[in-house]
């Protein structure tokens, strides 16, 4: 189980990625089902892959909060997206935030499962980038993460900062805050 | 294990999706290997993801009937596809049929594994839509499911109808028939 | 565990696929992060899917050598790719080599896990083709494996040759050499 602050960080990451999925659905003028599909795929995609590879129970199958969050965001975004004028800018900012949160979470969970340093770093980056990759591939956009090195770099730095601090004996909670803030 | 009627429904879903994969291979004028690859990916893709996420043994690794069905359909489609004049129409109809069958199966299996309502509904839709998504992404088509809301909606209705009836105490078999018919 | 020759064959397959990923990154003029991402995704993608489907521990989470190999190849390719004049030709050759090695490994591991003939053949082909498929889909290239039947055919022949020899009682090691050589 995750401690409460990490649980909130996790839920926040899912929410932010779900929002970027909904923004792409909005840009492509999809209907409500399209919003829900893209928001959910983007929101839980990275974490699903992480859990499959580490042999854990997939997180959203035992806690419905994650799926309900994705659905709620899709519905809100569907009816309110005309309010957001500059969708692409919002997408970039949200992506960077989600990447940092997810990079930390992925590295944290991998470390807890006894993964080595490189494996934990790779899991952090993978968890952070996979949801957005699915979003861009499925909606036939250019894969953002490969265009804008900034974002993968952000995830990598967050994961490394977290891992570095943890190895130095800093309690995970503070390390997680530091990693996300960076 | 699945009861006999559900097993037939499952096999039918795989066969229908494999056929849509073969039809896309035909439209792209691929060779026999391309037919076999696309038919198999589309046929078993959704169910594979479902089994991975639920932590079950992947269905086609223990029962060769599924793979043999996909290969047979690919071979038949390769030599007979010139007989089908209006391939795209056939694709749409088969997709809708497969979605309904798979939506029901996904929700059924998730429920049997103790999943909650939202999780079961999401698994139904995911199982139903994932194979077609792989097909379209790999063959560089527009993702049908995001273009034609009809189809995701069909899967969703089938899954919900099945879940609703089951919660009311209707035996799974009848509920499955009703869900697929809708 | 794999015996030493099979371990070397496996590592070689990962290295060759990682190189094709790096070559595509080079063609798309990506930065170092893009090189590392594509090399890793392509290198370990097929084997990851194989392990997930067979319910094994994902190979690169317990042996960091694989990831370090992918990272090293990405870094070398990033600084040396201008030396390779004819990248596309190199890509085709490397792909064919990787396919043969991976087709054999996939069939071998599936057989060891008690899979039937068709399942083992399918796992061989899937392991061999999946990494390249991810590479092409993510980098928005045409999926090479569906364009050039040669390659899927090579993987299929390698897997079948390996399986056929093994069923005849040839020790796995010799069968693997023969399959790869073909």
Short mmCIF file of C-alpha atoms in Angstrom, two decimals:
data_model
loop_
_atom_site.label_atom_id
_atom_site.label_comp_id
_atom_site.label_asym_id
_atom_site.label_seq_id
_atom_site.Cartn_x
_atom_site.Cartn_y
_atom_site.Cartn_z
CA UNK A 1 0.00 0.00 0.00
CA UNK A 2 1.02 3.58 -0.58
CA UNK A 3 1.21 6.08 2.25
CA UNK A 4 -1.31 8.91 2.03
CA UNK A 5 0.97 11.60 0.49
CA UNK A 6 2.22 9.17 -2.16
CA UNK A 7 -1.35 8.05 -2.87
CA UNK A 8 -2.34 11.67 -3.47
CA UNK A 9 0.71 12.18 -5.69
CA UNK A 10 -0.27 9.06 -7.65
CA UNK A 11 -3.88 10.14 -8.07
CA UNK A 12 -2.67 13.59 -9.12
CA UNK A 13 -0.45 12.05 -11.80
CA UNK A 14 -3.35 10.01 -13.17
CA UNK A 15 -5.62 13.08 -13.12
CA UNK A 16 -3.08 15.24 -14.96
CA UNK A 17 -2.46 12.63 -17.66
CA UNK A 18 -6.20 12.00 -18.04
CA UNK A 19 -6.59 15.75 -18.60
CA UNK A 20 -3.96 15.74 -21.37
CA UNK A 21 -5.82 12.83 -22.99
CA UNK A 22 -9.07 14.78 -22.83
CA UNK A 23 -7.35 17.86 -24.32
CA UNK A 24 -6.18 15.84 -27.32
CA UNK A 25 -9.70 14.42 -27.70
CA UNK A 26 -10.93 18.00 -27.66
CA UNK A 27 -8.43 19.07 -30.31
CA UNK A 28 -9.58 16.18 -32.51
CA UNK A 29 -13.24 17.10 -31.85
CA UNK A 30 -14.14 13.64 -30.64
CA UNK A 31 -17.42 12.76 -28.92
CA UNK A 32 -17.86 11.89 -25.24
CA UNK A 33 -16.85 8.23 -25.68
CA UNK A 34 -13.64 9.36 -27.38
CA UNK A 35 -12.91 11.69 -24.48
CA UNK A 36 -13.45 8.90 -21.95
CA UNK A 37 -11.31 6.41 -23.89
CA UNK A 38 -8.36 8.76 -24.43
CA UNK A 39 -8.50 10.13 -20.87
CA UNK A 40 -8.50 6.64 -19.36
CA UNK A 41 -5.81 5.22 -21.68
CA UNK A 42 -3.51 8.16 -21.02
CA UNK A 43 -4.29 8.31 -17.30
CA UNK A 44 -3.67 4.70 -16.38
CA UNK A 45 -1.50 3.48 -19.30
CA UNK A 46 1.92 4.09 -17.80
CA UNK A 47 1.05 2.72 -14.37
CA UNK A 48 -0.55 -0.38 -15.91
CA UNK A 49 2.63 -1.22 -17.79
CA UNK A 50 4.70 -0.63 -14.64
CA UNK A 51 2.53 -2.99 -12.58
CA UNK A 52 2.51 -5.67 -15.30
CA UNK A 53 6.29 -5.61 -15.63
CA UNK A 54 6.89 -5.66 -11.88
CA UNK A 55 4.35 -8.46 -11.42
CA UNK A 56 2.14 -6.38 -9.10
CA UNK A 57 -1.64 -6.30 -9.12
CA UNK A 58 -2.65 -3.59 -11.60
CA UNK A 59 -3.49 -0.62 -9.41
CA UNK A 60 -6.80 0.47 -10.89
CA UNK A 61 -8.40 -2.99 -10.72
CA UNK A 62 -8.50 -2.87 -6.91
CA UNK A 63 -9.27 0.81 -6.34
CA UNK A 64 -12.06 2.24 -8.46
CA UNK A 65 -11.10 5.82 -7.51
CA UNK A 66 -8.64 5.96 -10.42
CA UNK A 67 -11.18 5.05 -13.10
CA UNK A 68 -13.87 7.29 -11.63
CA UNK A 69 -11.35 10.15 -11.66
CA UNK A 70 -10.59 9.57 -15.35
CA UNK A 71 -14.29 9.39 -16.27
CA UNK A 72 -15.09 12.54 -14.27
CA UNK A 73 -12.26 14.46 -15.96
CA UNK A 74 -13.43 13.31 -19.39
CA UNK A 75 -16.99 14.50 -18.71
CA UNK A 76 -15.89 17.86 -17.28
CA UNK A 77 -13.42 18.42 -20.13
CA UNK A 78 -16.05 17.53 -22.71
CA UNK A 79 -18.44 20.22 -21.50
CA UNK A 80 -15.86 22.82 -20.50
CA UNK A 81 -13.07 22.52 -23.04
CA UNK A 82 -14.27 25.56 -25.02
CA UNK A 83 -13.22 27.59 -21.98
CA UNK A 84 -9.59 26.67 -22.46
CA UNK A 85 -8.31 28.92 -25.20
CA UNK A 86 -4.77 27.73 -25.56
CA UNK A 87 -5.10 23.99 -25.36
CA UNK A 88 -1.66 23.13 -26.65
CA UNK A 89 0.13 25.23 -24.06
CA UNK A 90 -2.01 23.67 -21.32
CA UNK A 91 -1.10 20.26 -22.70
CA UNK A 92 2.62 20.96 -22.48
CA UNK A 93 2.45 22.23 -18.91
CA UNK A 94 0.24 19.39 -17.69
CA UNK A 95 2.45 16.85 -19.41
CA UNK A 96 5.54 18.17 -17.66
CA UNK A 97 3.78 18.09 -14.27
CA UNK A 98 2.46 14.58 -14.81
CA UNK A 99 5.86 13.36 -15.96
CA UNK A 100 7.55 14.56 -12.79
CA UNK A 101 4.91 13.02 -10.50
CA UNK A 102 4.90 9.75 -12.41
CA UNK A 103 8.67 9.56 -12.76
CA UNK A 104 8.97 9.69 -8.98
CA UNK A 105 6.16 7.17 -8.39
CA UNK A 106 7.58 4.69 -10.89
CA UNK A 107 11.06 4.85 -9.39
CA UNK A 108 9.62 4.56 -5.88
CA UNK A 109 7.52 1.48 -6.59
CA UNK A 110 10.30 -0.22 -8.54
CA UNK A 111 12.73 0.39 -5.67
CA UNK A 112 10.23 -1.04 -3.17
CA UNK A 113 10.02 -4.15 -5.32
CA UNK A 114 13.77 -4.60 -5.01
CA UNK A 115 14.76 -3.29 -8.44
CA UNK A 116 18.34 -2.15 -9.06
CA UNK A 117 19.30 1.45 -9.85
CA UNK A 118 19.08 1.29 -13.67
CA UNK A 119 15.88 -0.72 -13.58
CA UNK A 120 14.27 1.76 -11.16
CA UNK A 121 15.35 4.72 -13.33
CA UNK A 122 14.00 3.00 -16.47
CA UNK A 123 10.70 2.20 -14.75
CA UNK A 124 10.37 5.84 -13.64
CA UNK A 125 10.85 7.13 -17.18
CA UNK A 126 8.66 4.42 -18.68
CA UNK A 127 5.80 4.98 -16.26
CA UNK A 128 6.02 8.68 -16.92
CA UNK A 129 6.17 8.55 -20.71
CA UNK A 130 4.08 5.53 -21.69
CA UNK A 131 0.62 7.00 -21.12
CA UNK A 132 1.40 10.01 -23.30
CA UNK A 133 2.92 7.76 -25.94
CA UNK A 134 -0.29 5.70 -26.17
CA UNK A 135 -2.30 8.94 -26.35
CA UNK A 136 -0.26 10.28 -29.26
CA UNK A 137 -0.04 6.98 -31.15
CA UNK A 138 -3.76 6.21 -30.89
CA UNK A 139 -4.86 9.72 -31.83
CA UNK A 140 -2.33 9.85 -34.67
CA UNK A 141 -0.39 12.82 -33.30
CA UNK A 142 3.39 13.09 -33.43
CA UNK A 143 4.74 11.46 -30.29
CA UNK A 144 5.33 14.51 -28.09
CA UNK A 145 7.93 12.83 -25.92
CA UNK A 146 10.19 12.22 -28.92
CA UNK A 147 9.76 15.75 -30.26
CA UNK A 148 10.31 17.71 -27.12
CA UNK A 149 13.28 16.33 -25.28
CA UNK A 150 12.38 18.60 -22.40
CA UNK A 151 9.75 16.19 -21.14
CA UNK A 152 11.62 12.93 -21.06
CA UNK A 153 14.47 14.86 -19.50
CA UNK A 154 12.13 16.19 -16.82
CA UNK A 155 10.97 12.68 -15.95
CA UNK A 156 14.53 11.41 -15.92
CA UNK A 157 15.72 14.19 -13.63
CA UNK A 158 12.78 13.66 -11.27
CA UNK A 159 13.43 9.92 -11.10
CA UNK A 160 17.17 10.35 -10.59
CA UNK A 161 16.71 13.05 -7.97
CA UNK A 162 14.35 10.79 -6.09
CA UNK A 163 16.62 7.77 -6.37
CA UNK A 164 19.71 9.77 -5.42
CA UNK A 165 18.11 11.21 -2.30
CA UNK A 166 16.71 7.83 -1.26
CA UNK A 167 20.10 6.18 -1.59
CA UNK A 168 21.49 8.88 0.65
CA UNK A 169 19.01 7.89 3.32
CA UNK A 170 16.46 10.66 2.92
CA UNK A 171 12.98 9.39 3.85
CA UNK A 172 10.96 8.59 0.66
CA UNK A 173 8.35 11.26 1.37
CA UNK A 174 10.80 14.16 1.34
CA UNK A 175 12.66 12.70 -1.61
CA UNK A 176 9.39 12.44 -3.51
CA UNK A 177 8.57 16.09 -2.84
CA UNK A 178 12.01 17.17 -3.98
CA UNK A 179 11.84 15.02 -7.13
CA UNK A 180 8.44 16.38 -8.11
CA UNK A 181 9.41 19.97 -7.38
CA UNK A 182 12.43 19.71 -9.67
CA UNK B 1 -12.99 -22.51 -17.30
CA UNK B 2 -15.75 -21.12 -19.47
CA UNK B 3 -19.04 -22.95 -19.91
CA UNK B 4 -19.69 -24.20 -23.44
CA UNK B 5 -21.96 -21.36 -24.67
CA UNK B 6 -19.52 -18.72 -23.35
CA UNK B 7 -16.61 -20.58 -24.93
CA UNK B 8 -18.39 -20.50 -28.29
CA UNK B 9 -19.15 -16.79 -27.82
CA UNK B 10 -15.48 -16.18 -27.01
CA UNK B 11 -14.25 -18.12 -30.03
CA UNK B 12 -16.76 -16.27 -32.20
CA UNK B 13 -15.45 -12.94 -30.96
CA UNK B 14 -11.87 -13.94 -31.76
CA UNK B 15 -12.92 -15.19 -35.21
CA UNK B 16 -14.81 -11.99 -36.02
CA UNK B 17 -11.91 -9.75 -34.99
CA UNK B 18 -9.42 -11.92 -36.85
CA UNK B 19 -11.59 -11.46 -39.94
CA UNK B 20 -11.50 -7.66 -39.58
CA UNK B 21 -7.71 -7.87 -39.28
CA UNK B 22 -7.56 -9.94 -42.47
CA UNK B 23 -9.84 -7.45 -44.25
CA UNK B 24 -7.49 -4.58 -43.41
CA UNK B 25 -4.54 -6.69 -44.61
CA UNK B 26 -6.48 -7.22 -47.82
CA UNK B 27 -7.16 -3.50 -48.25
CA UNK B 28 -3.44 -2.83 -47.79
CA UNK B 29 -2.59 -5.61 -50.26
CA UNK B 30 -0.31 -7.39 -47.85
CA UNK B 31 1.09 -10.88 -48.39
CA UNK B 32 0.09 -14.03 -46.51
CA UNK B 33 2.40 -13.33 -43.55
CA UNK B 34 0.87 -9.88 -43.19
CA UNK B 35 -2.61 -11.42 -43.22
CA UNK B 36 -1.64 -13.91 -40.50
CA UNK B 37 0.02 -11.25 -38.32
CA UNK B 38 -2.83 -8.74 -38.49
CA UNK B 39 -5.53 -11.42 -38.06
CA UNK B 40 -3.81 -12.84 -34.97
CA UNK B 41 -2.97 -9.46 -33.40
CA UNK B 42 -6.54 -8.23 -33.86
CA UNK B 43 -8.12 -11.53 -32.85
CA UNK B 44 -6.33 -12.12 -29.57
CA UNK B 45 -5.08 -8.60 -28.70
CA UNK B 46 -7.98 -7.45 -26.54
CA UNK B 47 -8.30 -10.72 -24.62
CA UNK B 48 -4.54 -10.84 -24.02
CA UNK B 49 -4.57 -7.42 -22.39
CA UNK B 50 -7.62 -8.42 -20.30
CA UNK B 51 -5.88 -11.57 -19.03
CA UNK B 52 -2.62 -9.73 -18.29
CA UNK B 53 -4.37 -7.01 -16.30
CA UNK B 54 -6.51 -9.47 -14.33
CA UNK B 55 -3.49 -11.69 -13.64
CA UNK B 56 -5.03 -14.71 -15.38
CA UNK B 57 -3.20 -17.17 -17.62
CA UNK B 58 -3.35 -15.74 -21.15
CA UNK B 59 -6.16 -17.71 -22.80
CA UNK B 60 -4.54 -18.64 -26.10
CA UNK B 61 -1.37 -20.07 -24.53
CA UNK B 62 -3.30 -23.02 -23.06
CA UNK B 63 -5.81 -23.66 -25.86
CA UNK B 64 -4.38 -23.77 -29.37
CA UNK B 65 -7.86 -23.57 -30.93
CA UNK B 66 -7.74 -19.77 -30.82
CA UNK B 67 -4.48 -19.45 -32.76
CA UNK B 68 -5.47 -22.13 -35.27
CA UNK B 69 -8.74 -20.25 -35.85
CA UNK B 70 -6.85 -17.01 -36.55
CA UNK B 71 -4.41 -18.71 -38.93
CA UNK B 72 -7.25 -20.49 -40.78
CA UNK B 73 -9.18 -17.24 -41.20
CA UNK B 74 -6.06 -15.48 -42.50
CA UNK B 75 -5.49 -18.21 -45.10
CA UNK B 76 -9.12 -18.30 -46.23
CA UNK B 77 -9.31 -14.49 -46.39
CA UNK B 78 -6.07 -14.34 -48.37
CA UNK B 79 -7.39 -16.57 -51.13
CA UNK B 80 -11.02 -15.45 -51.05
CA UNK B 81 -10.92 -11.74 -50.30
CA UNK B 82 -11.47 -10.76 -53.95
CA UNK B 83 -14.96 -12.21 -53.52
CA UNK B 84 -15.86 -9.57 -50.98
CA UNK B 85 -16.71 -6.48 -52.98
CA UNK B 86 -17.45 -4.00 -50.26
CA UNK B 87 -14.78 -4.68 -47.73
CA UNK B 88 -15.24 -1.56 -45.66
CA UNK B 89 -18.92 -2.20 -45.01
CA UNK B 90 -18.12 -5.78 -44.01
CA UNK B 91 -15.46 -4.43 -41.67
CA UNK B 92 -17.91 -2.13 -39.91
CA UNK B 93 -20.52 -4.83 -39.40
CA UNK B 94 -18.04 -7.42 -38.18
CA UNK B 95 -16.47 -4.89 -35.83
CA UNK B 96 -19.82 -4.10 -34.23
CA UNK B 97 -20.58 -7.82 -33.79
CA UNK B 98 -17.17 -8.55 -32.31
CA UNK B 99 -17.41 -5.57 -29.97
CA UNK B 100 -20.70 -6.77 -28.52
CA UNK B 101 -19.46 -10.34 -27.99
CA UNK B 102 -16.17 -9.15 -26.50
CA UNK B 103 -17.74 -6.45 -24.34
CA UNK B 104 -19.85 -9.13 -22.69
CA UNK B 105 -16.97 -11.58 -22.29
CA UNK B 106 -14.66 -8.96 -20.79
CA UNK B 107 -17.25 -7.83 -18.25
CA UNK B 108 -18.08 -11.45 -17.42
CA UNK B 109 -14.50 -12.50 -16.76
CA UNK B 110 -13.71 -9.36 -14.78
CA UNK B 111 -16.78 -9.92 -12.59
CA UNK B 112 -15.78 -13.53 -11.98
CA UNK B 113 -12.38 -12.27 -10.83
CA UNK B 114 -14.09 -10.12 -8.22
CA UNK B 115 -13.80 -6.77 -10.01
CA UNK B 116 -16.09 -3.91 -9.02
CA UNK B 117 -18.72 -2.38 -11.32
CA UNK B 118 -16.61 0.34 -12.96
CA UNK B 119 -13.63 -1.96 -13.36
CA UNK B 120 -15.79 -4.64 -15.01
CA UNK B 121 -17.34 -2.08 -17.37
CA UNK B 122 -13.89 -0.71 -18.27
CA UNK B 123 -12.54 -4.22 -18.88
CA UNK B 124 -15.53 -4.96 -21.14
CA UNK B 125 -14.89 -1.89 -23.27
CA UNK B 126 -11.12 -2.38 -23.26
CA UNK B 127 -11.31 -6.04 -24.28
CA UNK B 128 -13.71 -5.09 -27.03
CA UNK B 129 -11.79 -2.15 -28.43
CA UNK B 130 -8.11 -2.98 -27.94
CA UNK B 131 -7.71 -5.54 -30.74
CA UNK B 132 -9.17 -3.16 -33.31
CA UNK B 133 -6.98 -0.36 -31.96
CA UNK B 134 -3.82 -2.44 -32.46
CA UNK B 135 -5.02 -3.35 -35.96
CA UNK B 136 -5.51 0.28 -36.95
CA UNK B 137 -2.34 1.60 -35.31
CA UNK B 138 -0.08 -1.08 -36.80
CA UNK B 139 -1.55 -0.80 -40.29
CA UNK B 140 -1.45 3.00 -40.10
CA UNK B 141 -5.22 3.47 -40.50
CA UNK B 142 -7.23 6.02 -38.58
CA UNK B 143 -8.33 4.40 -35.34
CA UNK B 144 -11.89 3.34 -36.20
CA UNK B 145 -13.08 3.28 -32.63
CA UNK B 146 -12.27 6.96 -32.16
CA UNK B 147 -13.88 7.97 -35.45
CA UNK B 148 -17.14 6.13 -35.20
CA UNK B 149 -18.56 6.54 -31.74
CA UNK B 150 -21.17 3.94 -32.65
CA UNK B 151 -18.75 1.14 -31.94
CA UNK B 152 -17.43 2.01 -28.53
CA UNK B 153 -20.99 2.83 -27.58
CA UNK B 154 -22.13 -0.63 -28.72
CA UNK B 155 -19.48 -2.30 -26.56
CA UNK B 156 -20.37 -0.11 -23.61
CA UNK B 157 -24.08 -0.87 -23.91
CA UNK B 158 -23.42 -4.60 -24.23
CA UNK B 159 -21.16 -4.59 -21.16
CA UNK B 160 -23.59 -2.51 -19.10
CA UNK B 161 -26.60 -4.58 -20.14
CA UNK B 162 -24.74 -7.72 -19.13
CA UNK B 163 -23.60 -6.27 -15.81
CA UNK B 164 -27.03 -4.83 -15.02
CA UNK B 165 -28.78 -8.13 -15.65
CA UNK B 166 -26.21 -10.07 -13.65
CA UNK B 167 -26.52 -7.76 -10.68
CA UNK B 168 -30.27 -8.35 -10.79
CA UNK B 169 -29.64 -12.05 -10.41
CA UNK B 170 -30.15 -13.19 -13.99
CA UNK B 171 -27.97 -16.25 -14.72
CA UNK B 172 -24.81 -15.22 -16.66
CA UNK B 173 -25.77 -17.24 -19.73
CA UNK B 174 -29.04 -15.42 -20.37
CA UNK B 175 -27.49 -12.08 -19.52
CA UNK B 176 -24.71 -12.78 -22.03
CA UNK B 177 -27.23 -13.55 -24.77
CA UNK B 178 -29.15 -10.37 -24.03
CA UNK B 179 -25.99 -8.24 -23.96
CA UNK B 180 -24.76 -9.62 -27.28
CA UNK B 181 -28.17 -9.27 -28.93
CA UNK B 182 -28.34 -5.59 -27.98
CA UNK C 1 17.98 -19.58 -16.22
CA UNK C 2 19.47 -19.63 -19.68
CA UNK C 3 22.61 -21.58 -20.46
CA UNK C 4 25.60 -19.43 -21.42
CA UNK C 5 25.34 -19.76 -25.24
CA UNK C 6 21.61 -18.97 -25.15
CA UNK C 7 22.27 -16.03 -22.82
CA UNK C 8 24.77 -14.65 -25.32
CA UNK C 9 22.29 -15.20 -28.17
CA UNK C 10 19.64 -13.38 -26.16
CA UNK C 11 21.90 -10.45 -25.34
CA UNK C 12 22.93 -10.29 -29.00
CA UNK C 13 19.29 -10.10 -30.08
CA UNK C 14 18.64 -7.25 -27.66
CA UNK C 15 21.78 -5.44 -28.83
CA UNK C 16 20.88 -5.79 -32.50
CA UNK C 17 17.32 -4.53 -31.98
CA UNK C 18 18.55 -1.67 -29.81
CA UNK C 19 20.86 -0.71 -32.68
CA UNK C 20 17.96 -0.62 -35.14
CA UNK C 21 16.07 1.60 -32.70
CA UNK C 22 19.05 3.94 -32.48
CA UNK C 23 19.33 4.01 -36.29
CA UNK C 24 15.71 5.13 -36.62
CA UNK C 25 16.32 7.79 -33.95
CA UNK C 26 19.29 8.90 -36.04
CA UNK C 27 17.20 9.06 -39.22
CA UNK C 28 14.65 11.21 -37.37
CA UNK C 29 17.44 13.40 -35.98
CA UNK C 30 16.35 12.91 -32.39
CA UNK C 31 18.37 13.95 -29.36
CA UNK C 32 20.14 11.64 -26.92
CA UNK C 33 17.03 10.96 -24.86
CA UNK C 34 15.17 9.95 -28.02
CA UNK C 35 18.02 7.60 -28.93
CA UNK C 36 17.90 5.98 -25.49
CA UNK C 37 14.11 5.63 -25.49
CA UNK C 38 13.86 4.11 -28.96
CA UNK C 39 16.85 1.82 -28.44
CA UNK C 40 15.45 0.49 -25.16
CA UNK C 41 11.86 0.11 -26.39
CA UNK C 42 13.00 -1.76 -29.49
CA UNK C 43 15.61 -3.80 -27.66
CA UNK C 44 13.50 -5.18 -24.84
CA UNK C 45 9.95 -4.74 -26.24
CA UNK C 46 9.49 -8.17 -27.79
CA UNK C 47 10.98 -10.06 -24.88
CA UNK C 48 8.92 -8.10 -22.39
CA UNK C 49 5.69 -9.08 -24.14
CA UNK C 50 6.86 -12.71 -24.28
CA UNK C 51 7.58 -12.80 -20.54
CA UNK C 52 4.30 -11.09 -19.65
CA UNK C 53 2.25 -13.52 -21.73
CA UNK C 54 4.06 -16.60 -20.40
CA UNK C 55 3.77 -15.33 -16.82
CA UNK C 56 7.56 -15.22 -16.32
CA UNK C 57 9.50 -12.53 -14.48
CA UNK C 58 10.33 -9.87 -17.06
CA UNK C 59 13.95 -10.60 -17.98
CA UNK C 60 15.46 -7.12 -17.77
CA UNK C 61 14.10 -6.37 -14.28
CA UNK C 62 16.41 -8.97 -12.70
CA UNK C 63 19.51 -8.54 -14.87
CA UNK C 64 20.63 -4.96 -15.44
CA UNK C 65 23.00 -6.03 -18.23
CA UNK C 66 20.21 -5.74 -20.79
CA UNK C 67 19.35 -2.14 -19.96
CA UNK C 68 22.98 -1.09 -19.69
CA UNK C 69 23.57 -2.62 -23.14
CA UNK C 70 20.70 -0.62 -24.63
CA UNK C 71 21.90 2.63 -23.02
CA UNK C 72 25.48 2.04 -24.17
CA UNK C 73 24.37 1.37 -27.75
CA UNK C 74 22.23 4.51 -27.75
CA UNK C 75 25.16 6.62 -26.57
CA UNK C 76 27.62 5.11 -29.07
CA UNK C 77 25.12 5.42 -31.92
CA UNK C 78 24.37 9.03 -31.00
CA UNK C 79 28.01 10.08 -31.33
CA UNK C 80 28.98 7.75 -34.18
CA UNK C 81 25.93 7.55 -36.41
CA UNK C 82 27.38 10.00 -38.94
CA UNK C 83 29.92 7.27 -39.71
CA UNK C 84 27.25 4.97 -41.02
CA UNK C 85 26.50 6.16 -44.51
CA UNK C 86 23.77 3.82 -45.55
CA UNK C 87 21.60 3.61 -42.50
CA UNK C 88 18.58 2.03 -44.11
CA UNK C 89 20.54 -0.90 -45.49
CA UNK C 90 22.16 -1.42 -42.10
CA UNK C 91 18.70 -1.36 -40.54
CA UNK C 92 17.41 -4.10 -42.84
CA UNK C 93 20.38 -6.38 -42.21
CA UNK C 94 20.34 -5.89 -38.47
CA UNK C 95 16.59 -6.44 -38.36
CA UNK C 96 16.92 -9.77 -40.16
CA UNK C 97 19.69 -10.90 -37.80
CA UNK C 98 17.74 -9.85 -34.72
CA UNK C 99 14.61 -11.55 -35.98
CA UNK C 100 16.36 -14.87 -36.40
CA UNK C 101 17.98 -14.74 -32.96
CA UNK C 102 14.77 -13.64 -31.28
CA UNK C 103 12.55 -16.06 -33.16
CA UNK C 104 14.66 -18.91 -31.81
CA UNK C 105 14.75 -17.55 -28.27
CA UNK C 106 11.00 -16.97 -28.16
CA UNK C 107 10.21 -20.48 -29.38
CA UNK C 108 12.77 -21.95 -26.98
CA UNK C 109 11.40 -20.21 -23.88
CA UNK C 110 7.78 -20.93 -24.81
CA UNK C 111 8.62 -24.63 -25.27
CA UNK C 112 10.36 -24.71 -21.90
CA UNK C 113 7.21 -23.30 -20.35
CA UNK C 114 5.23 -26.21 -21.75
CA UNK C 115 3.62 -24.42 -24.67
CA UNK C 116 2.23 -26.40 -27.62
CA UNK C 117 3.65 -26.26 -31.14
CA UNK C 118 1.48 -23.44 -32.54
CA UNK C 119 1.81 -21.38 -29.39
CA UNK C 120 5.61 -21.74 -29.43
CA UNK C 121 5.75 -20.74 -33.11
CA UNK C 122 3.51 -17.73 -32.46
CA UNK C 123 5.64 -16.68 -29.47
CA UNK C 124 8.78 -16.95 -31.60
CA UNK C 125 7.36 -14.70 -34.29
CA UNK C 126 5.83 -12.30 -31.79
CA UNK C 127 9.02 -11.93 -29.75
CA UNK C 128 10.92 -11.32 -32.94
CA UNK C 129 8.59 -8.79 -34.51
CA UNK C 130 7.10 -6.86 -31.60
CA UNK C 131 10.11 -4.70 -30.74
CA UNK C 132 10.43 -3.50 -34.33
CA UNK C 133 6.70 -2.88 -34.48
CA UNK C 134 6.84 -0.60 -31.43
CA UNK C 135 9.85 1.18 -32.94
CA UNK C 136 8.03 1.91 -36.19
CA UNK C 137 4.69 2.83 -34.62
CA UNK C 138 6.20 5.21 -32.06
CA UNK C 139 8.50 6.91 -34.56
CA UNK C 140 5.68 7.13 -37.10
CA UNK C 141 7.43 5.03 -39.74
CA UNK C 142 5.65 2.48 -41.90
CA UNK C 143 5.73 -0.81 -40.02
CA UNK C 144 8.67 -2.55 -41.67
CA UNK C 145 7.53 -6.04 -40.81
CA UNK C 146 4.27 -5.58 -42.75
CA UNK C 147 6.04 -4.07 -45.76
CA UNK C 148 8.83 -6.52 -46.18
CA UNK C 149 7.50 -10.03 -45.88
CA UNK C 150 11.07 -11.24 -45.90
CA UNK C 151 11.54 -10.45 -42.25
CA UNK C 152 8.52 -12.06 -40.66
CA UNK C 153 9.25 -15.04 -42.89
CA UNK C 154 12.82 -15.17 -41.59
CA UNK C 155 11.59 -15.21 -37.98
CA UNK C 156 9.01 -17.87 -38.81
CA UNK C 157 11.55 -20.10 -40.53
CA UNK C 158 14.01 -19.70 -37.66
CA UNK C 159 11.34 -20.57 -35.10
CA UNK C 160 10.05 -23.54 -37.08
CA UNK C 161 13.55 -24.86 -37.79
CA UNK C 162 14.33 -24.66 -34.10
CA UNK C 163 11.07 -26.33 -33.08
CA UNK C 164 11.35 -29.03 -35.70
CA UNK C 165 14.89 -29.95 -34.67
CA UNK C 166 13.98 -29.95 -30.99
CA UNK C 167 11.00 -32.24 -31.57
CA UNK C 168 13.35 -34.61 -33.35
CA UNK C 169 15.45 -34.78 -30.21
CA UNK C 170 18.31 -32.48 -31.19
CA UNK C 171 19.73 -30.76 -28.08
CA UNK C 172 18.42 -27.17 -27.81
CA UNK C 173 21.86 -25.63 -28.21
CA UNK C 174 22.54 -27.13 -31.63
CA UNK C 175 18.98 -26.48 -32.74
CA UNK C 176 19.34 -22.84 -31.72
CA UNK C 177 22.52 -22.47 -33.77
CA UNK C 178 20.85 -24.01 -36.80
CA UNK C 179 17.74 -21.84 -36.44
CA UNK C 180 19.77 -18.66 -36.18
CA UNK C 181 22.04 -19.58 -39.05
CA UNK C 182 19.07 -20.12 -41.35
#
